[in-house]
C-alpha positions as a printed NumPy array, in Angstrom:
array([[ 71.415, -28.174,  17.676],
       [ 73.963, -25.352,  17.553],
       [ 77.603, -26.33 ,  17.556],
       [ 79.414, -26.123,  20.891],
       [ 81.891, -23.234,  20.873],
       [ 85.365, -23.15 ,  22.335],
       [ 84.27 , -20.247,  24.544],
       [ 81.539, -22.405,  26.101],
       [ 84.07 , -25.15 ,  26.788],
       [ 86.493, -22.642,  28.276],
       [ 83.755, -21.176,  30.487],
       [ 82.681, -24.608,  31.71 ],
       [ 86.268, -25.626,  32.466],
       [ 86.793, -22.42 ,  34.46 ],
       [ 83.71 , -23.158,  36.546],
       [ 84.295, -26.837,  37.135],
       [ 87.944, -27.701,  36.584],
       [ 86.834, -30.673,  34.473],
       [ 88.717, -31.84 ,  31.391],
       [ 88.066, -30.583,  27.855],
       [ 86.455, -33.775,  26.566],
       [ 84.246, -34.059,  29.656],
       [ 83.137, -30.449,  29.211],
       [ 82.367, -30.991,  25.534],
       [ 80.368, -34.107,  26.33 ],
       [ 78.373, -32.339,  29.049],
       [ 77.646, -29.371,  26.778],
       [ 76.459, -31.662,  24.007],
       [ 74.247, -33.54 ,  26.449],
       [ 72.801, -30.291,  27.802],
       [ 72.343, -28.789,  24.32 ],
       [ 74.797, -26.01 ,  25.11 ],
       [ 73.233, -24.995,  28.425],
       [ 76.272, -24.25 ,  30.641],
       [ 74.305, -24.344,  33.903],
       [ 72.876, -27.765,  33.094],
       [ 76.315, -28.913,  31.988],
       [ 77.706, -27.933,  35.395],
       [ 75.044, -30.052,  37.076],
       [ 75.843, -33.005,  34.814],
       [ 79.532, -32.801,  35.669],
       [ 78.767, -32.524,  39.351],
       [ 76.622, -35.648,  39.195],
       [ 79.503, -37.463,  37.519],
       [ 81.896, -36.214,  40.183],
       [ 83.945, -34.276,  37.654],
       [ 83.456, -30.82 ,  39.095],
       [ 84.729, -31.542,  42.576],
       [ 88.13 , -29.937,  42.084],
       [ 86.864, -26.481,  41.215],
       [ 86.614, -25.424,  44.877],
       [ 90.258, -26.525,  45.395],
       [ 91.563, -24.615,  42.388],
       [ 93.437, -22.06 ,  44.482],
       [ 95.319, -24.56 ,  46.621],
       [ 99.085, -24.746,  46.174],
       [100.652, -27.82 ,  44.605],
       [104.051, -27.939,  46.3  ],
       [104.373, -31.709,  46.63 ],
       [104.938, -34.288,  43.913],
       [107.375, -36.658,  42.278],
       [110.126, -36.721,  39.672],
       [110.513, -39.694,  37.337],
       [112.802, -40.626,  34.478],
       [112.91 , -43.384,  31.896],
       [115.372, -44.613,  29.243],
       [114.365, -46.156,  25.913],
       [115.159, -49.803,  25.244],
       [117.899, -48.844,  22.776],
       [119.392, -46.337,  25.217],
       [119.127, -43.512,  22.699],
       [116.508, -41.444,  24.524],
       [115.738, -40.409,  28.091],
       [112.565, -38.802,  29.379],
       [112.218, -36.735,  32.523],
       [109.074, -35.519,  34.247],
       [107.834, -33.607,  37.315],
       [104.281, -34.136,  38.535],
       [102.811, -31.928,  41.281],
       [100.001, -32.388,  43.799],
       [ 98.861, -30.806,  47.063],
       [100.058, -33.265,  49.719],
       [102.881, -35.676,  50.35 ],
       [100.267, -38.357,  51.025],
       [ 99.011, -38.223,  47.439],
       [102.573, -37.901,  46.076],
       [103.279, -41.328,  47.604],
       [100.095, -42.88 ,  46.183],
       [101.004, -45.895,  43.973],
       [ 98.511, -44.738,  41.344],
       [100.335, -41.419,  41.052],
       [103.68 , -43.155,  40.691],
       [102.218, -45.511,  38.066],
       [100.722, -42.606,  36.106],
       [103.989, -40.657,  36.108],
       [106.04 , -43.714,  35.134],
       [103.613, -44.592,  32.343],
       [103.652, -41.06 ,  30.97 ],
       [107.453, -40.972,  31.065],
       [107.488, -44.203,  29.05 ],
       [105.05 , -42.783,  26.488],
       [107.151, -39.641,  26.129],
       [109.923, -41.789,  24.66 ],
       [107.841, -42.888,  21.693],
       [105.082, -40.282,  21.294],
       [106.319, -36.992,  19.811],
       [103.131, -35.217,  20.9  ],
       [104.226, -35.779,  24.518],
       [107.683, -34.236,  24.098],
       [106.426, -31.401,  26.311],
       [103.816, -33.162,  28.45 ],
       [102.927, -29.994,  30.376],
       [101.416, -28.64 ,  27.145],
       [ 99.73 , -31.881,  26.048],
       [ 95.938, -31.784,  26.322],
       [ 95.896, -35.567,  26.041],
       [ 98.133, -35.915,  29.085],
       [ 96.157, -33.274,  30.991],
       [ 92.88 , -35.08 ,  30.326],
       [ 94.259, -38.319,  31.756],
       [ 95.734, -36.55 ,  34.758],
       [ 92.326, -34.954,  35.421],
       [ 90.806, -38.396,  35.942],
       [ 93.547, -39.257,  38.432],
       [ 93.035, -35.924,  40.217],
       [ 89.366, -36.736,  40.645],
       [ 90.302, -40.108,  42.097],
       [ 92.761, -38.64 ,  44.61 ],
       [ 90.621, -35.608,  45.381],
       [ 93.488, -33.183,  44.902],
       [ 94.543, -30.697,  42.276],
       [ 97.398, -32.097,  40.185],
       [ 99.526, -30.792,  37.374],
       [102.286, -31.873,  35.035],
       [104.703, -29.114,  35.893],
       [107.406, -29.85 ,  33.346],
       [108.997, -32.565,  31.304],
       [111.588, -33.094,  28.607],
       [112.974, -35.789,  26.295],
       [116.658, -36.042,  25.424],
       [117.184, -37.824,  22.112],
       [120.855, -38.567,  21.515],
       [122.583, -38.94 ,  18.17 ],
       [125.781, -40.622,  17.078],
       [127.871, -38.105,  19.021],
       [126.289, -38.132,  22.461],
       [124.81 , -40.133,  25.337],
       [122.386, -39.239,  28.128],
       [121.422, -40.472,  31.569],
       [119.484, -39.316,  34.614],
       [119.364, -39.665,  38.375],
       [116.353, -39.513,  40.681],
       [116.982, -39.279,  44.424],
       [115.503, -41.915,  46.729],
       [112.786, -39.525,  47.944],
       [111.555, -39.123,  44.33 ],
       [111.373, -35.356,  44.916],
       [114.481, -34.347,  43.051],
       [116.433, -35.484,  40.046],
       [118.402, -34.364,  37.021],
       [119.078, -35.412,  33.439],
       [122.349, -34.802,  31.573],
       [123.588, -35.202,  28.   ],
       [127.289, -35.531,  27.246],
       [128.947, -35.372,  23.845],
       [131.941, -37.275,  22.476],
       [133.878, -36.832,  19.238],
       [135.071, -40.445,  19.202],
       [133.371, -43.838,  19.033],
       [130.268, -43.304,  21.17 ],
       [129.174, -46.928,  20.913],
       [132.461, -48.175,  22.353],
       [132.514, -45.505,  25.065],
       [128.792, -45.53 ,  25.856],
       [129.072, -47.108,  29.308],
       [131.654, -44.528,  30.417],
       [129.645, -41.667,  28.912],
       [126.418, -42.772,  30.549],
       [128.196, -43.196,  33.877],
       [129.523, -39.657,  33.596],
       [126.056, -38.338,  32.733],
       [124.588, -40.037,  35.791],
       [127.401, -38.74 ,  38.022],
       [126.773, -35.21 ,  36.8  ],
       [123.031, -35.665,  37.338],
       [123.783, -36.621,  40.937],
       [126.066, -33.575,  41.18 ],
       [123.231, -31.36 ,  39.961],
       [120.788, -32.725,  42.525],
       [123.326, -32.331,  45.332],
       [124.522, -28.784,  44.567],
       [121.745, -27.31 ,  42.402],
       [123.667, -25.511,  39.626],
       [121.621, -23.064,  37.578],
       [123.918, -22.843,  34.564],
       [126.22 , -25.146,  32.655],
       [129.127, -22.72 ,  32.166],
       [129.793, -19.083,  32.997],
       [129.434, -18.01 ,  29.365],
       [125.749, -18.933,  29.569],
       [125.019, -16.621,  32.499],
       [123.135, -13.561,  31.223],
       [124.974, -10.266,  31.585],
       [122.171,  -8.74 ,  33.664],
       [122.395, -11.642,  36.143],
       [126.122, -11.079,  36.576],
       [125.561,  -7.33 ,  36.879],
       [122.946,  -7.854,  39.582],
       [125.264, -10.118,  41.583],
       [128.103,  -7.641,  41.17 ],
       [125.884,  -4.817,  42.484],
       [124.859,  -6.896,  45.504],
       [128.455,  -7.744,  46.33 ],
       [129.578,  -4.132,  45.832],
       [126.862,  -2.821,  48.151],
       [127.876,  -5.318,  50.828],
       [131.543,  -4.402,  50.49 ],
       [130.711,  -0.704,  50.862],
       [128.739,  -1.449,  54.019],
       [131.537,  -3.63 ,  55.401],
       [133.973,  -0.792,  54.71 ],
       [131.747,   1.702,  56.519],
       [131.355,  -0.652,  59.503],
       [135.109,  -1.179,  59.704],
       [135.684,   2.584,  59.597],
       [133.13 ,   3.116,  62.375],
       [134.738,   0.456,  64.561],
       [138.14 ,   2.034,  64.044],
       [136.787,   5.437,  65.055],
       [135.219,   4.011,  68.216],
       [138.45 ,   2.312,  69.224],
       [140.576,   5.332,  68.401],
       [142.725,   3.304,  66.038],
       [143.794,   4.643,  62.641],
       [141.789,   3.447,  59.68 ],
       [143.256,   2.644,  56.303],
       [140.71 ,   2.53 ,  53.513],
       [141.024,  -0.124,  50.836],
       [142.23 ,   1.111,  47.492],
       [139.829,   1.074,  44.508],
       [142.087,  -1.529,  42.916],
       [141.877,  -3.899,  45.887],
       [138.1  ,  -3.443,  46.067],
       [137.743,  -4.349,  42.392],
       [139.957,  -7.374,  42.887],
       [137.858,  -8.537,  45.82 ],
       [134.722,  -7.906,  43.791],
       [135.962, -10.076,  40.94 ],
       [136.768, -12.769,  43.495],
       [133.196, -12.696,  44.779],
       [131.82 , -12.952,  41.227],
       [134.171, -15.85 ,  40.591],
       [132.756, -17.651,  43.628],
       [129.278, -17.085,  42.229],
       [130.294, -18.911,  39.053],
       [131.89 , -21.7  ,  41.105],
       [128.677, -22.158,  43.031],
       [126.109, -21.976,  40.245],
       [127.891, -23.17 ,  37.077],
       [128.003, -26.968,  36.873],
       [131.385, -27.188,  35.168],
       [133.026, -24.934,  37.759],
       [131.641, -26.683,  40.832],
       [133.865, -28.869,  42.98 ],
       [133.118, -32.517,  42.265],
       [130.97 , -34.221,  44.902],
       [133.263, -37.237,  44.521],
       [136.502, -35.321,  45.019],
       [136.29 , -31.719,  46.208],
       [139.87 , -31.111,  45.079],
       [138.87 , -31.192,  41.405],
       [136.195, -29.381,  39.432],
       [133.537, -31.003,  37.273],
       [135.386, -29.62 ,  34.261],
       [138.48 , -31.563,  35.356],
       [136.419, -34.738,  35.818],
       [135.197, -34.355,  32.229],
       [138.758, -33.705,  31.039],
       [140.019, -36.818,  32.837],
       [137.466, -38.956,  31.018],
       [138.496, -37.343,  27.727],
       [142.059, -38.463,  28.405],
       [140.916, -41.979,  29.266],
       [138.775, -42.325,  26.138],
       [141.226, -40.635,  23.799],
       [138.708, -38.077,  22.537],
       [136.958, -34.869,  23.509],
       [134.117, -35.289,  26.005],
       [131.774, -32.33 ,  26.546],
       [128.716, -31.622,  28.655],
       [125.985, -30.507,  26.267],
       [123.047, -29.759,  28.539],
       [121.316, -30.6  ,  31.817],
       [117.96 , -30.084,  33.53 ],
       [117.503, -30.347,  37.284],
       [113.989, -30.775,  38.734],
       [113.427, -30.112,  42.441],
       [109.786, -30.469,  43.486],
       [108.368, -27.119,  44.553],
       [111.53 , -25.215,  43.523],
       [112.224, -23.384,  40.269]])
């Protein structure tokens, strides 16, 4: 019997939506006949998702786990078609189990790219009757100079994971560092920052925002001039200098809204997140930094 080719497996998967190992097994059983393999998969109930392949997966859950030694945190988003399936105990159990495995299995560091994880999810998808996907996932492994923690909201649809660094005795300060990480994870879920600090915002992103603000200011200026003309009142145009100053103020507000460290703290709106971090540095007698964060909101980039 001729060896089964990867192209045959790919073709069968495209037609049926079944997993790689199931496709290989069916092709072997059918001696490489794709049509017969499709029938075999249908009889086993493994081709039922193909007709749903185009349906959107905008529901799902977010889960996180911490290793027993507290040195690693895993974070995962799993998507499905309906809220009903998202609340299925089997789905929650699968996601929690995968998050646990991510802590110890290096091959699952990026579960969205793991064929092993996809194969197992396929079986669950067949059971629920909906398309499902592992949208994204990550593992934070901390060293001797950092600590990590996560927060998942009560609806299990949004959460964030944060790593903070410390140049002092991490072991002695671990509780404070982990508390800060969780607080900042909650901050991320509440206000949805896209960047950690303004220096990380790409120049083209800033340029685009600046262009948008400038266009709006020009329109506002034209509207004000038109209103003045209608009322017969004199109109005094803003100087180029004042316009540039206003423009920089708008860009600054963009950074305050979308950069985590520049946001107002959800605990005390009078201080920024950067100040919260600085206050902890003073308390611990060392330099605390925010190293990275990931925020997962189901159905949102």
